[in-house]
Coordinates of C-alpha atoms in Angstrom, one line a residue:
M1 CA 3.8 -3.8 -18.5
S2 CA 0.6 -1.9 -18.6
P3 CA 0.1 0.8 -15.9
A4 CA -3.2 -0.8 -14.8
L5 CA -1.6 -4.2 -14.3
A6 CA 1.4 -2.6 -12.5
A7 CA -0.9 -0.7 -10.2
F8 CA -2.9 -3.9 -9.4
L9 CA 0.1 -5.9 -8.6
S10 CA 1.6 -3.1 -6.5
V11 CA -1.6 -2.6 -4.5
G12 CA -1.6 -6.3 -3.8
G13 CA 1.9 -6.1 -2.5
F14 CA 1.0 -3.1 -0.5
G15 CA -1.7 -5.0 1.3
A16 CA 0.6 -7.9 2.0
L17 CA 3.4 -5.7 3.3
S18 CA 1.1 -3.6 5.4
I19 CA -0.7 -6.6 7.1
C20 CA 2.7 -8.3 7.7
G21 CA 4.1 -5.1 9.1
F22 CA 1.1 -4.5 11.3
G23 CA 1.3 -8.0 12.6
F24 CA 5.0 -7.9 13.5
L25 CA 4.7 -4.4 15.1
S26 CA 1.7 -5.6 17.1
L27 CA 3.6 -8.7 18.2
L28 CA 6.8 -6.7 19.1
T29 CA 5.0 -3.8 21.0
G30 CA 2.0 -5.7 22.4
S31 CA -0.3 -2.9 21.1
D32 CA -3.3 -2.7 18.8
V33 CA -3.3 -1.1 15.4
V34 CA -6.2 1.1 16.6
P35 CA -5.8 1.4 20.3
S36 CA -9.2 2.9 21.1
E37 CA -11.7 0.3 22.1
R38 CA -14.6 2.8 22.0
I39 CA -14.8 3.0 18.2
G40 CA -15.4 -0.7 17.6
H41 CA -13.9 -3.1 15.1
L42 CA -15.2 -1.9 11.7
P43 CA -13.4 1.5 11.4
G44 CA -9.9 -0.2 11.1
P45 CA -10.8 -2.2 8.0
V46 CA -12.6 0.8 6.5
G47 CA -9.5 2.9 7.1
F48 CA -7.4 0.3 5.3
A49 CA -9.9 0.2 2.5
A50 CA -9.6 4.0 2.1
A51 CA -5.8 3.6 2.1
V52 CA -6.0 1.0 -0.7
A53 CA -8.4 3.2 -2.7
A54 CA -6.0 6.3 -2.2
L55 CA -3.0 4.2 -3.3
S56 CA -4.8 2.8 -6.3
L57 CA -5.9 6.3 -7.4
V58 CA -2.4 7.8 -7.0
L59 CA -0.8 4.9 -9.0
L60 CA -3.4 4.8 -11.8
V61 CA -3.0 8.5 -12.4
G62 CA 0.8 8.7 -11.9
L63 CA 1.6 5.7 -14.0
R64 CA -0.2 7.0 -17.1
R65 CA 2.6 9.5 -17.8
P66 CA 4.9 8.6 -20.7
R67 CA 7.8 7.8 -18.4
P68 CA 6.7 7.8 -14.7
S69 CA 9.2 9.0 -12.1
Y70 CA 10.2 7.0 -9.1
V71 CA 9.2 10.2 -7.1
L72 CA 5.6 8.7 -7.4
A73 CA 6.5 6.8 -4.2
V74 CA 6.2 10.1 -2.2
P75 CA 2.6 11.0 -3.1
A76 CA 1.7 7.3 -2.7
A77 CA 3.0 7.3 0.9
L78 CA 1.4 10.7 1.7
A79 CA -2.0 9.7 0.2
V80 CA -2.1 6.5 2.2
F81 CA -0.9 8.3 5.4
A82 CA -3.8 10.7 5.1
A83 CA -6.5 8.2 3.8
Y84 CA -6.2 5.6 6.6
P85 CA -6.9 8.0 9.6
A86 CA -9.6 9.8 7.6
G87 CA -11.3 6.5 6.7
L88 CA -11.0 5.4 10.3
A89 CA -12.6 8.6 11.7
V90 CA -15.4 8.8 9.1
A91 CA -16.3 5.1 9.6
A92 CA -16.3 5.6 13.4
V93 CA -18.5 8.7 13.2
L94 CA -20.9 6.9 10.8
G95 CA -21.0 4.0 13.2
G96 CA -22.3 6.3 16.0
V97 CA -19.1 7.1 17.8
D98 CA -18.7 10.5 19.3
P99 CA -16.6 12.6 16.8
V100 CA -14.1 13.4 19.6
F101 CA -13.3 9.7 20.2
A102 CA -13.1 9.1 16.4
A103 CA -10.7 12.0 15.9
T104 CA -8.6 10.9 18.9
A105 CA -8.4 7.4 17.4
A106 CA -7.3 8.8 14.1
A107 CA -4.7 11.1 15.6
Q108 CA -3.4 8.2 17.8
F109 CA -3.0 6.1 14.6
A110 CA -1.3 8.9 12.7
G111 CA 1.2 9.4 15.5
S112 CA 2.0 5.7 15.9
W113 CA 4.6 3.4 14.3
Y114 CA 1.7 1.7 12.4
A115 CA 1.4 4.9 10.3
V116 CA 5.1 4.7 9.5
V117 CA 4.8 1.0 8.5
L118 CA 1.7 1.9 6.3
A119 CA 3.5 4.8 4.6
A120 CA 6.6 2.7 4.0
A121 CA 4.6 -0.1 2.4
A122 CA 2.9 2.5 0.2
A123 CA 6.2 4.1 -0.8
T124 CA 7.6 0.6 -1.7
A125 CA 4.4 -0.2 -3.7
G126 CA 4.8 3.1 -5.6
W127 CA 8.4 2.4 -6.3
V128 CA 7.7 -1.1 -7.5
A129 CA 4.8 0.0 -9.7
V130 CA 7.1 2.6 -11.5
A131 CA 9.8 -0.1 -11.8
L132 CA 7.3 -2.5 -13.4
V133 CA 6.2 0.1 -16.0
R134 CA 9.6 1.6 -16.8
T135 CA 11.6 -1.6 -17.1
G136 CA 11.2 -3.6 -20.2
A137 CA 10.9 -6.8 -18.2
R138 CA 9.7 -9.9 -19.8
R139 CA 8.6 -13.2 -18.3
P140 CA 11.5 -15.5 -17.4
E141 CA 12.5 -18.2 -19.9
W142 CA 14.4 -21.4 -19.7
P143 CA 17.3 -21.8 -22.1
W144 CA 15.5 -24.4 -24.1
E145 CA 12.6 -22.1 -24.8
H146 CA 14.6 -20.0 -27.3
D147 CA 13.9 -20.6 -31.0
D148 CA 17.3 -19.7 -32.1
E149 CA 20.0 -22.4 -32.4
E150 CA 23.4 -21.5 -31.1

């Protein structure tokens, strides 16, 4: 599989895992992903977009190697873990929020279980992307699709 396609599929899986994880964690804890109400609603999605961009960049660069390593999951998780709070804080400040409140919201996210869910989803996506590139997987076939007669 091409590195670009593997990265695309893995980033899609990352989005699904993250949103599902955020939803379940929010349901179990009764808390919000971004607990500060002072920063508004837009910084959360902007932070998630920053995390998607960071993961995409890490995967596109890391998968171009001749035989990518499964260790790529670690920088994928670290990049996402750093990008979400950074995007959250920058979007809040650009939205007119006091920088102290923006930094506090980013720090609260970074110290929450939501950040763990996000990093775990990114590590899983990184591992899957490497597996897609390294394995010689083909599309599944039914027994009658083979040309050879046995």
